[in-house]
Short mmCIF file of C-alpha atoms and ligand atoms in Angstrom, two decimals:
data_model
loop_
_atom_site.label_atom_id
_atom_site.label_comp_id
_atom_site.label_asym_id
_atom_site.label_seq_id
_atom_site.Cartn_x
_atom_site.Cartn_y
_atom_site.Cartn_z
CA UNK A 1 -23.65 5.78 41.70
CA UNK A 2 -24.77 8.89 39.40
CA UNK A 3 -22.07 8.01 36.77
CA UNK A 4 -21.47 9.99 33.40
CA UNK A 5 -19.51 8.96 30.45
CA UNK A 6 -17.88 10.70 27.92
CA UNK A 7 -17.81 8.50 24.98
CA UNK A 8 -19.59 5.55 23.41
CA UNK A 9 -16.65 4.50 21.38
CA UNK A 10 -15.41 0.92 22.05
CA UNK A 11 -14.17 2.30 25.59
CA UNK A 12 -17.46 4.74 26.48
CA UNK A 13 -19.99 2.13 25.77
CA UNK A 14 -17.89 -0.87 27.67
CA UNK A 15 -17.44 1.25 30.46
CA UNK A 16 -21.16 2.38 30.68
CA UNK A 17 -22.16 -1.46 30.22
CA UNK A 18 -20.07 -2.39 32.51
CA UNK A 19 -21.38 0.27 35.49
CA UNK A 20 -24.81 -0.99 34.73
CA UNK A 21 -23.77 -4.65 35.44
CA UNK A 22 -21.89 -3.75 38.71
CA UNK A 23 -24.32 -1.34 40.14
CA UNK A 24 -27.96 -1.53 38.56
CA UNK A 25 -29.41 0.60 41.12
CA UNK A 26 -27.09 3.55 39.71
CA UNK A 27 -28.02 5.77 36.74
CA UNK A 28 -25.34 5.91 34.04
CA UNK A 29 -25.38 8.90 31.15
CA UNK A 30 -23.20 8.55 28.10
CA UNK A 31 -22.65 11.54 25.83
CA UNK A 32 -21.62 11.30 22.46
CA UNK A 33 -20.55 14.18 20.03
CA UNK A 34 -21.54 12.22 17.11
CA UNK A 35 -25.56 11.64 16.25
CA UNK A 36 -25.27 7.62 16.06
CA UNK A 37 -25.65 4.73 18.18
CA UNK A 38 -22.74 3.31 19.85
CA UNK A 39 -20.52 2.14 16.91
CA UNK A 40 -17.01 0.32 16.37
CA UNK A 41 -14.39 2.45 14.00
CA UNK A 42 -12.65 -0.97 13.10
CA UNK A 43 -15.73 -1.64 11.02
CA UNK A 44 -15.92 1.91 9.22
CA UNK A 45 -13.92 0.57 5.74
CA UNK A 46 -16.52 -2.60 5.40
CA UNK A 47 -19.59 -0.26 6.59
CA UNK A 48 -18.76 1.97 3.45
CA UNK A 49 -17.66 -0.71 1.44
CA UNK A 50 -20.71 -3.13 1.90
CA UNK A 51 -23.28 -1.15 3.67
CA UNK A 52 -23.04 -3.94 6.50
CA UNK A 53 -24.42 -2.76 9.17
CA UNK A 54 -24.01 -5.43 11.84
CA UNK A 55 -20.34 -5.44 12.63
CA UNK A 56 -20.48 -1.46 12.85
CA UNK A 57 -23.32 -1.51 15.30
CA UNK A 58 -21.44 -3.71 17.12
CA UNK A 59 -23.34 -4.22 20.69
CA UNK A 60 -26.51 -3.65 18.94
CA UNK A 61 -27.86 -0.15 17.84
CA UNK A 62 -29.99 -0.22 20.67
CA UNK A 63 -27.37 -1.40 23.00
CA UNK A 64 -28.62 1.79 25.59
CA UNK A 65 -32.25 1.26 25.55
CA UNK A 66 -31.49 -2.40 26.65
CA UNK A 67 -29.24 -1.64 29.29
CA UNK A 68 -30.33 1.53 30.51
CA UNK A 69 -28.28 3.60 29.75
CA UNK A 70 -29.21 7.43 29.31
CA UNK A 71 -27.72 7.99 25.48
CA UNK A 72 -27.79 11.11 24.48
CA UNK A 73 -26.39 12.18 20.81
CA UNK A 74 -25.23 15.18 19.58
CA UNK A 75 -24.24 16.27 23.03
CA UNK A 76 -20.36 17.73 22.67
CA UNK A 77 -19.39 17.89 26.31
CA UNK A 78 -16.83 21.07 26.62
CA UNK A 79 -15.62 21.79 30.05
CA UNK A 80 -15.66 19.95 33.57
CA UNK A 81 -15.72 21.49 36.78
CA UNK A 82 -14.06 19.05 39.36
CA UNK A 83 -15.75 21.32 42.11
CA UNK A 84 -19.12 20.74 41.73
CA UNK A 85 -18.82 17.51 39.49
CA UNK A 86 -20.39 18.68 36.39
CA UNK A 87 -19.54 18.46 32.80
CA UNK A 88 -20.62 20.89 30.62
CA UNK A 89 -22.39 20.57 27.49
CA UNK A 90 -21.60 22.88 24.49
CA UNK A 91 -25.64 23.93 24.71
CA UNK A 92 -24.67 25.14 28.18
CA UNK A 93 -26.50 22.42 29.82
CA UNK A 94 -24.70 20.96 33.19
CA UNK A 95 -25.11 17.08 34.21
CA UNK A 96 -23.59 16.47 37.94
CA UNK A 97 -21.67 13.38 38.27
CA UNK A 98 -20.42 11.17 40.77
CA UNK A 99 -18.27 8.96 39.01
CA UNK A 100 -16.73 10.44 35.34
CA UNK A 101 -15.31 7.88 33.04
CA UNK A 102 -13.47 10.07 30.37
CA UNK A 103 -13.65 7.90 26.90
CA UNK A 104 -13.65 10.34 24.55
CA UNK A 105 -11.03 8.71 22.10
CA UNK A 106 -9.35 10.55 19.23
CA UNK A 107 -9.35 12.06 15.89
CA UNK A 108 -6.65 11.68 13.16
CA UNK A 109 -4.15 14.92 12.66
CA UNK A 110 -1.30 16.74 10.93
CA UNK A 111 0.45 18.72 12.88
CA UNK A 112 1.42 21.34 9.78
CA UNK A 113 -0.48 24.61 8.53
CA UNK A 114 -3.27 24.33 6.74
CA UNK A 115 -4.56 21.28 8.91
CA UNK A 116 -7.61 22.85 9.97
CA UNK A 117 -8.61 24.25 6.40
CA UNK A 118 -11.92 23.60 5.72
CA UNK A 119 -12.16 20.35 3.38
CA UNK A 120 -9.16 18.52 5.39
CA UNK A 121 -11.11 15.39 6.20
CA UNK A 122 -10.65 12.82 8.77
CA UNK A 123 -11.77 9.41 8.82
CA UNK A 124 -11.49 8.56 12.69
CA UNK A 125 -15.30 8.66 13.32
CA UNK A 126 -18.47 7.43 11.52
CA UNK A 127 -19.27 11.12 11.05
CA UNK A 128 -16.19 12.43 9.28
CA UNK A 129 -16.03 9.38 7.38
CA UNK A 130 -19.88 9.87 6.10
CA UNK A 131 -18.71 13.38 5.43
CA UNK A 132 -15.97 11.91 3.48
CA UNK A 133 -17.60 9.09 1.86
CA UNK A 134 -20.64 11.63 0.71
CA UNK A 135 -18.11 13.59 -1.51
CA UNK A 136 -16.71 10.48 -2.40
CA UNK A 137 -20.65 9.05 -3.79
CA UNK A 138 -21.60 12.39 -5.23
CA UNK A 139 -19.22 12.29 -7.68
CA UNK A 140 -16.95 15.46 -6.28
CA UNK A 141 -13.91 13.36 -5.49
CA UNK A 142 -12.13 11.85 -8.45
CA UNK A 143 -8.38 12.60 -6.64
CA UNK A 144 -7.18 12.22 -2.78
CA UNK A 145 -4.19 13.00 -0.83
CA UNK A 146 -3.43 10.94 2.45
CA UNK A 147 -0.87 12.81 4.53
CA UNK A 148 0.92 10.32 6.42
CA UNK A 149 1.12 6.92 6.33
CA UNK A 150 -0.21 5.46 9.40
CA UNK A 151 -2.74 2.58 9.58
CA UNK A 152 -5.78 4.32 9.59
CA UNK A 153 -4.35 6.20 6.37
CA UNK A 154 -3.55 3.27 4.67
CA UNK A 155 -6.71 1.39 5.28
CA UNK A 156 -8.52 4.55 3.90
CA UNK A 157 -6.11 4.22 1.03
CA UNK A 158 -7.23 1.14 -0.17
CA UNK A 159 -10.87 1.57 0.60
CA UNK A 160 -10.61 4.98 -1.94
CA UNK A 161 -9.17 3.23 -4.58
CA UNK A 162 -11.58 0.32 -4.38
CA UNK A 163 -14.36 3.11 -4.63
CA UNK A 164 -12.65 4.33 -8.09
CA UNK A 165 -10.93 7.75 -6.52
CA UNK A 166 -7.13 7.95 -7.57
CA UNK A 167 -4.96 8.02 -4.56
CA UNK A 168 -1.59 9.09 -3.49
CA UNK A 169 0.15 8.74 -0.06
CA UNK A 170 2.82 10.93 1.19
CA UNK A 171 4.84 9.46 3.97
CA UNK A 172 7.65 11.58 5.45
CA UNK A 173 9.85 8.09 6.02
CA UNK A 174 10.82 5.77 3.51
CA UNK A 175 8.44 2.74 4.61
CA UNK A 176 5.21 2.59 5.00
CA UNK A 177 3.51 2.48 8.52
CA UNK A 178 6.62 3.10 10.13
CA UNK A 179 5.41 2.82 13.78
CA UNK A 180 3.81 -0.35 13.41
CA UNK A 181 6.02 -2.19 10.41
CA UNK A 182 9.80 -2.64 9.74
CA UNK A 183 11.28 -1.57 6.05
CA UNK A 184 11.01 -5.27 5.38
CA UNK A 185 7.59 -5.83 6.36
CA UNK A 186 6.62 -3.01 4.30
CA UNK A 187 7.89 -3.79 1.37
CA UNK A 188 5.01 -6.33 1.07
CA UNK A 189 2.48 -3.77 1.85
CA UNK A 190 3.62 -1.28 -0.49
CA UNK A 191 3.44 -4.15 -3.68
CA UNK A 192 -0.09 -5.00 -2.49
CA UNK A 193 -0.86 -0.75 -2.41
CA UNK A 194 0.74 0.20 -5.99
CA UNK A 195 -1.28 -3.41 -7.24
CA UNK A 196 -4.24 -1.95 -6.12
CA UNK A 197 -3.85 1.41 -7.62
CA UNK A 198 -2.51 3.60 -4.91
CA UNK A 199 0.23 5.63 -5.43
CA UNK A 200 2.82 5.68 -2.53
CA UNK A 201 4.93 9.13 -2.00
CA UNK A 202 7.29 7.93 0.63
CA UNK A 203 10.12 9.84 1.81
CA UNK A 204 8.80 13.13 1.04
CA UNK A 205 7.98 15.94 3.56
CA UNK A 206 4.76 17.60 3.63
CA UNK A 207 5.15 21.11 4.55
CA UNK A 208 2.02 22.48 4.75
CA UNK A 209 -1.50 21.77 3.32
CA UNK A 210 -3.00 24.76 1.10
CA UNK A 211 -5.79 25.90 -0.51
CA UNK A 212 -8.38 28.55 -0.50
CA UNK A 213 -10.61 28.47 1.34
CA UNK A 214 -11.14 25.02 1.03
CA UNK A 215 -7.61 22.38 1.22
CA UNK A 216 -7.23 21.45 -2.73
CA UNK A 217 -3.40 20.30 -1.91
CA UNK A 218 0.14 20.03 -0.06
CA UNK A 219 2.50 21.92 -0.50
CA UNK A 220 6.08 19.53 -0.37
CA UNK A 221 9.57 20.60 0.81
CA UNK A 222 10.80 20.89 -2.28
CA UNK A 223 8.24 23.67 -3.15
CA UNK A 224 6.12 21.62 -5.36
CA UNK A 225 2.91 21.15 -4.72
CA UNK A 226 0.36 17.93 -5.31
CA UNK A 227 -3.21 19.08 -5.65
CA UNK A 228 -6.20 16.77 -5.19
CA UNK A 229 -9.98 17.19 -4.95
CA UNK A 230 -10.05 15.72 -1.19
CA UNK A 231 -6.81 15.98 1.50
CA UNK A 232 -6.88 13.77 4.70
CA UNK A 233 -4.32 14.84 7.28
CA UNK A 234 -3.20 11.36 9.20
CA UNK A 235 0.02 11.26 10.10
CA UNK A 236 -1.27 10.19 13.85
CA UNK A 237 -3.82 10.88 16.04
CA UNK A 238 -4.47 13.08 19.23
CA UNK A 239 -6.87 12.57 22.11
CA UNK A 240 -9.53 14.49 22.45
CA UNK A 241 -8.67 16.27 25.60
CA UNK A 242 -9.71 19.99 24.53
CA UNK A 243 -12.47 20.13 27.19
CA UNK A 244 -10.16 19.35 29.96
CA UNK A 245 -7.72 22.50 29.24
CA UNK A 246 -9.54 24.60 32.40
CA UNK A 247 -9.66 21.49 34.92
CA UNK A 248 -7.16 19.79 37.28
CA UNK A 249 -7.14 17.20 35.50
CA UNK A 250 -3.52 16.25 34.59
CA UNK A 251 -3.11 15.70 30.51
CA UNK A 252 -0.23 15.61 28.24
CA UNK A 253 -0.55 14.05 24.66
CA UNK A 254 -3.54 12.38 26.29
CA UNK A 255 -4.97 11.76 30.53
CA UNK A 256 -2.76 10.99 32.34
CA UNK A 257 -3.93 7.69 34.16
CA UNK A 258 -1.94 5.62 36.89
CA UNK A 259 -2.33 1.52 37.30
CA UNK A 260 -6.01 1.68 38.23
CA UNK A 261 -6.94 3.88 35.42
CA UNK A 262 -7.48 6.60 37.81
CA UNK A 263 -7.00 10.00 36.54
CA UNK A 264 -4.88 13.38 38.68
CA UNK A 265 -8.68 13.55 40.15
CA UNK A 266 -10.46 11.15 42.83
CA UNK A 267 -13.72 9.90 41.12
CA UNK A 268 -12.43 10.07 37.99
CA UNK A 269 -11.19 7.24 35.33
CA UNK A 270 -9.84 7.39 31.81
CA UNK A 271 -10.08 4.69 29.09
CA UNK A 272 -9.37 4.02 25.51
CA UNK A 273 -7.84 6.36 22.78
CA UNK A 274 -8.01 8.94 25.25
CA UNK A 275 -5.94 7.66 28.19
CA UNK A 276 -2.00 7.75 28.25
CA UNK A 277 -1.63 4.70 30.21
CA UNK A 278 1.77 2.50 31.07
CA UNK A 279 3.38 0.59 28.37
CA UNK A 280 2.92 -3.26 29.59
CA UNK A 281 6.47 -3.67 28.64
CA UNK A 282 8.57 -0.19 29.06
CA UNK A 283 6.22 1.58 31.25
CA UNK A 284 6.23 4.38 29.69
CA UNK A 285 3.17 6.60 29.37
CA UNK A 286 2.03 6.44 25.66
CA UNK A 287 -1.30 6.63 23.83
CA UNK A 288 -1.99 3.15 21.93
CA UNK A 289 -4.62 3.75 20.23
CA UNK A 290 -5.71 0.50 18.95
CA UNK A 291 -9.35 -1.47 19.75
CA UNK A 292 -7.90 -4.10 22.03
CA UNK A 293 -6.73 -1.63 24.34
CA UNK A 294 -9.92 0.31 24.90
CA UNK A 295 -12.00 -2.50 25.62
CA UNK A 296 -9.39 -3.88 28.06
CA UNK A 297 -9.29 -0.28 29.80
CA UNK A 298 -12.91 -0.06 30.00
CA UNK A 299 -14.31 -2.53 32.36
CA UNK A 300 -11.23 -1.86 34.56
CA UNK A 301 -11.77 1.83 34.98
CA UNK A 302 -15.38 1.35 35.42
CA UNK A 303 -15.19 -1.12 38.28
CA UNK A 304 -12.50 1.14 40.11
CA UNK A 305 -14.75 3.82 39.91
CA UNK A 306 -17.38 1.65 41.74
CA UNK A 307 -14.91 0.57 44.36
CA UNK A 308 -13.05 -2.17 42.76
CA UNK A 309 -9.03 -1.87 42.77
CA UNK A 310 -8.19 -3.40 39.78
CA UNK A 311 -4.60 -2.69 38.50
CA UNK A 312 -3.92 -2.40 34.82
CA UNK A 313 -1.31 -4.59 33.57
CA UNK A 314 -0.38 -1.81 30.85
CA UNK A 315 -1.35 -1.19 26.97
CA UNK A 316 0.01 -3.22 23.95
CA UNK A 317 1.07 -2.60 20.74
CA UNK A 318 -0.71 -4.85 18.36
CA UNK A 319 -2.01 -4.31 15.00
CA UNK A 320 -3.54 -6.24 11.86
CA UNK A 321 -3.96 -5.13 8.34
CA UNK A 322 -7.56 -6.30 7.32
CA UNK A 323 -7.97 -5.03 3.77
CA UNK A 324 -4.74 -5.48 2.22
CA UNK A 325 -5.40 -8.48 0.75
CA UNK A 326 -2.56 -10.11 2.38
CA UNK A 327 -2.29 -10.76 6.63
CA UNK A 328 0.35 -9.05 8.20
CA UNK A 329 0.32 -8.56 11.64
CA UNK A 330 2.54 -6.27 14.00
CA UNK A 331 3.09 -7.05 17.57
CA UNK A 332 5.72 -5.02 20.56
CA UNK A 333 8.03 -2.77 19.15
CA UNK A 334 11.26 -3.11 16.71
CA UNK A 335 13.11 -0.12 18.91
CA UNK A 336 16.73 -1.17 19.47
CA UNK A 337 16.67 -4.90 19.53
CA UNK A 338 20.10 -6.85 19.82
CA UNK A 339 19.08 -9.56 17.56
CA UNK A 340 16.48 -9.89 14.67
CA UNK A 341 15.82 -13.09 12.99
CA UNK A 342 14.04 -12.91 10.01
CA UNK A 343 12.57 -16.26 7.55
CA UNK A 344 10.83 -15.29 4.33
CA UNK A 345 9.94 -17.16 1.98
CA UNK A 346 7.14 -16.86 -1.43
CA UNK A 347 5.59 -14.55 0.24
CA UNK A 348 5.22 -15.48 4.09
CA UNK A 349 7.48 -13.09 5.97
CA UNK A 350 8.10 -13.65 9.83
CA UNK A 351 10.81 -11.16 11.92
CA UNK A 352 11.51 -11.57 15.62
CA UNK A 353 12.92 -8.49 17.38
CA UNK A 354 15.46 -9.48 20.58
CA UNK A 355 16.35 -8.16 23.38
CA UNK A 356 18.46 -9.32 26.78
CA UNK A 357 17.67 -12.68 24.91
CA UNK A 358 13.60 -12.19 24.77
CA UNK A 359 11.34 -11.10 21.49
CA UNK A 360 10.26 -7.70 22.04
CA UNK A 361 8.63 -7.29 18.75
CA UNK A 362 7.07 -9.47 15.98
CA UNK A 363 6.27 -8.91 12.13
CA UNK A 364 4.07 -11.81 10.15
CA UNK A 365 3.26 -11.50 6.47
CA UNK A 366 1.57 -14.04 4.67
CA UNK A 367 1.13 -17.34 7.38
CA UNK A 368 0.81 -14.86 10.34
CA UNK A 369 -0.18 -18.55 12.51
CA UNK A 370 2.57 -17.74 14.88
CA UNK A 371 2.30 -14.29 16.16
CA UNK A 372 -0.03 -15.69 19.29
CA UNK A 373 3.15 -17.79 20.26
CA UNK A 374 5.48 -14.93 19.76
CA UNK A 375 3.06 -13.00 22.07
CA UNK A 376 2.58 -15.18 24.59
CA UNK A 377 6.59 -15.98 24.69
CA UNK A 378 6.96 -12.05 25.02
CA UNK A 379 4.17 -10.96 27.43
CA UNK A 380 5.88 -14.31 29.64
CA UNK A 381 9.37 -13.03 28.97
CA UNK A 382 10.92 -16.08 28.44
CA UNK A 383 14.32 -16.26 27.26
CA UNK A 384 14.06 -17.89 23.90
CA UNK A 385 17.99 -17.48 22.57
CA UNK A 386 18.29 -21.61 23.19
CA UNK A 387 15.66 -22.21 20.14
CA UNK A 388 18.15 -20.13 17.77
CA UNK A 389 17.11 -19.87 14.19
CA UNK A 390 14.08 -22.16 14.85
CA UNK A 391 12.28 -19.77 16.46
CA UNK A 392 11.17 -18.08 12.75
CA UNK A 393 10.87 -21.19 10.83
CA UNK A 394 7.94 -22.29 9.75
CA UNK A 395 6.29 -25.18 12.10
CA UNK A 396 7.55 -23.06 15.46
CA UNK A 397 4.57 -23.11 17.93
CA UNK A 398 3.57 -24.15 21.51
CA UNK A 399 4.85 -28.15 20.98
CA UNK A 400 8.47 -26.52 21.05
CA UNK A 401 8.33 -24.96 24.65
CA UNK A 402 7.12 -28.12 26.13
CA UNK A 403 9.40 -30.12 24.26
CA UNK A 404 11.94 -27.83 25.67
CA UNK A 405 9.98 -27.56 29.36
CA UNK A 406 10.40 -31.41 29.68
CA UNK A 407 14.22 -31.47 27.63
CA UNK A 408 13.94 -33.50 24.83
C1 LIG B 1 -10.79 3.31 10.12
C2 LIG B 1 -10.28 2.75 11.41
C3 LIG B 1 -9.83 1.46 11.49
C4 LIG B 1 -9.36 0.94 12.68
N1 LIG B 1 -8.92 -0.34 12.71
C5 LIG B 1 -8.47 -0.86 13.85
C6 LIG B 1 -8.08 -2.21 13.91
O1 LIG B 1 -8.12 -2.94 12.93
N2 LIG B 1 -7.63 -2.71 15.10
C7 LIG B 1 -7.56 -1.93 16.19
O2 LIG B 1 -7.16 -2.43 17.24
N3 LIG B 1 -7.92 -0.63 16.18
C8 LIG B 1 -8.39 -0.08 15.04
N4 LIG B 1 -8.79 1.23 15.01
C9 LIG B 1 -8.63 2.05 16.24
C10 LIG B 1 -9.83 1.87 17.17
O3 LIG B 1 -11.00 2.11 16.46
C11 LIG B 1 -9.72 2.82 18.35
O4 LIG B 1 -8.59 2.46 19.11
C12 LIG B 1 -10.98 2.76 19.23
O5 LIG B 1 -12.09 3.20 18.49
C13 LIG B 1 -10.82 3.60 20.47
O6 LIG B 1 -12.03 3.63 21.15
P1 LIG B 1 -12.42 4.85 22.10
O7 LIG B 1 -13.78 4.52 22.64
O8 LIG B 1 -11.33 5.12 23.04
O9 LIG B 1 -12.49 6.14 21.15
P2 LIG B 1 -13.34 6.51 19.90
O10 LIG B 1 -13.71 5.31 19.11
O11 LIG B 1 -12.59 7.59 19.22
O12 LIG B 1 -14.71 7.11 20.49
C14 LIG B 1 -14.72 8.38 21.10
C15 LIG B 1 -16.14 8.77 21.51
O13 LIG B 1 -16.08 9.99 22.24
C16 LIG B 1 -17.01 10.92 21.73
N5 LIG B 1 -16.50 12.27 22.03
C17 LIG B 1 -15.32 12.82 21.65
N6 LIG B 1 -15.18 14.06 22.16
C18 LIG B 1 -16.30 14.28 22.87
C19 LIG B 1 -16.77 15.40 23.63
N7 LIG B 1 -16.06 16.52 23.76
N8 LIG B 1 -17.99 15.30 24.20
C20 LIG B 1 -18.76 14.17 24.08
N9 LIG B 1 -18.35 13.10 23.39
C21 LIG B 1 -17.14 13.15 22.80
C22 LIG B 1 -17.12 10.55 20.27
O14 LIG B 1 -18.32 11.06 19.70
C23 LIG B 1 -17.11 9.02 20.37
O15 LIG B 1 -18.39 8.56 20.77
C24 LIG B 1 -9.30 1.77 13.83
C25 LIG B 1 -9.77 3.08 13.77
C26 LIG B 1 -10.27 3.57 12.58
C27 LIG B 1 -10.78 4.97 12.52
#
């Protein structure tokens, strides 16, 4: 198959590897907007921090030349026709296509005015963050304001205040991270963040960010306004799904994709940040944008395209905080439980979120040993009200279900 792919993100360069593997004979193109190799934005905060370069370059920066893959850089893809199964290159170039895997992942945003001044930075991609981190090294960025408080925000948080820059947060609810932690959970992320120098703003509502003509601030609801040398708009993120607005291809916050990955298009796959696949356990469509997912989607789409029928068991939310200092992890959601159990104590932290008698959600700080078993027990469903309390005390784990399998 004649096979392009937009994307070498985690998702764009697992698909393309994978296409290679199934089909050698074919020819496989993978267009990136950015001018590096195929890199892994998990790895951006030690990159800058340590200059590493292995765990960015993840597959090896010359992961295409060994496969065979066509790589070409600096090539912003910015329509496809579905007709004659082309995508089309800002240059004005056209590449035909039999198979199109759409991986073209996502930037951070603020959905206020002011979000596209120029200076609002984003750290989402090795080449905003170099934009970002150049400031930073040539001395022009003593101050920073991170609009929202999302993961990616906070991770940039700390990495800003390691490099000497005085930050502050603004986060319109009154926790940090609040899609990913509880208040509780929080509260042991926030003491790490004001230990490390970074000052939180949290229930405060950004109305706008201002300056002219570059961003030097936000302006708050109260009419105040906090100025900085360097504003980063990340209260989310949004797919990058611009190029798509003249095709049939059916989009809403991101592709729309069914069980096999397919897109509203025959011949056509999604993956990754990009992709608004099922929720594994609601179903409903929803853009988790974490690493896991992306390389999960990949290989998936990528053999469906060739033929396979693979279904999709459905996206996860899952997250880890790597630089805090302190492991917390974050699994399912905390939306309307019936039951939480919580167990805290000198610092370890562990809440289960119930529902209909099963964990639907899970928060670890500190010993964060257990959240495989609260995963597996809530990917398998299995009613857990009989282990009461003891499911959040320390020493829980995998000898407890058979104990209970066998009834002793
Ligand atoms: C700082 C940071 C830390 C993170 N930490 C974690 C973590 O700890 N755990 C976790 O699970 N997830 C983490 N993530 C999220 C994770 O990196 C993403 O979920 C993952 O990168 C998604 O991969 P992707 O390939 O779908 O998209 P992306 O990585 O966004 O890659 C998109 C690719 O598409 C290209 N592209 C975009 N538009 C076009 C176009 N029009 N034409 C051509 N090419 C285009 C880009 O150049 C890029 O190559 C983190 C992200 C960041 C930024």
């Amino acid at each position: 198959m004649r096979a392009v792919v937009i994307g070498t993100g985690p998702a764009g360069i697992t698909a393309a590897e994978t296409l290679r593997r199934l089909d050698p004979s074919g020819s496989v193109v993978a267009l990136s907007t950015e001018p590096f190799p195929p890199y892994s934005p998990p790895a951006l905060a030690d990159h800058f921090l340590t200059g590493r370069e292995a765990p960015l370059y993840w597959k090896g920066r010359d992961v295409c030349e060994r496969l065979g893959i066509e790589e070409r850089r600096s090539s912003q893809v910015v329509g496809i026709d579905t007709d004659a199964r082309e995508v089309v290159l800002a240059d004005g170039a056209h590449i035909g296509f039999e198979g199109l895997v759409l991986a073209s992942g996502s930037r951070l945003h603020a959905p206020m005015p002011g979000a596209d001044l120029a200076g609002v930075l984003d750290f989402k991609s090795l080449q905003t963050a170099t934009e970002l981190f150049t400031r930073v090294r040539e001395g022009e960025v003593s101050s920073a304001l991170i609009v929202g408080n999302g993961f990616i925000g906070i991770e940039l948080s700390l990495l800003l205040a390691d490099l000497g820059v005085a930050v502050t947060v603004i986060g319109r609810r009154t926790w940090l991270m609040p899609r990913v932690l509880d208040p509780t959970t929080s509260r042991i992320a926030e003491a790490v963040l004001t230990a490390r120098g970074v000052s939180l703003r949290l229930g405060v509502e950004a109305e706008a960010i201002v300056g002219d003509p570059r961003a030097s601030g936000v302006l708050l609801a109260d009419g105040s306004t906090v100025s900085a040398d360097l504003v980063v708009a990340a209260t989310g993120v949004k797919p990058h799904i611009e190029y798509l607005d003249d095709s049939d291809i059916t989009t809403g916050w991101g592709v729309h994709v069914d069980e096999r990955l397919s897109t509203s298009v025959p011949g056509i796959v999604a993956a990754g940040d990009v992709a608004e696949a099922a929720d594994r356990f609601t179903g409903e469509r929803y853009v988790h944008a974490i690493f896991p997912n992306a390389v999960a989607q990949a290989p998936i789409a990528a053999a469906n395209l060739l033929g396979a029928d693979l279904g999709y068991e459905g996206a996860e939310s899952m997250n880890s905080l790597k630089h805090l200092g302190v492991p917390i992890v974050s699994i399912g959601t905390t939306d309307s439980p019936d039951d939480v159990l919580r167990w805290e104590e000198g610092g370890d932290l562990r809440s289960v979120y119930l529902r209909d008698d099963r964990i639907i959600g899970a928060q670890l700080a500190g010993d964060i040993r257990a959240a495989g078993v609260y995963r597996s027990l809530m990917l398998r469903r299995v009613r857990v009200g009989r282990f009461g309390s003891r499911l959040v005390e320390p020493g829980f784990g995998t000898a407890d279900l058979t104990y209970d399998a066998i009834g002793v």
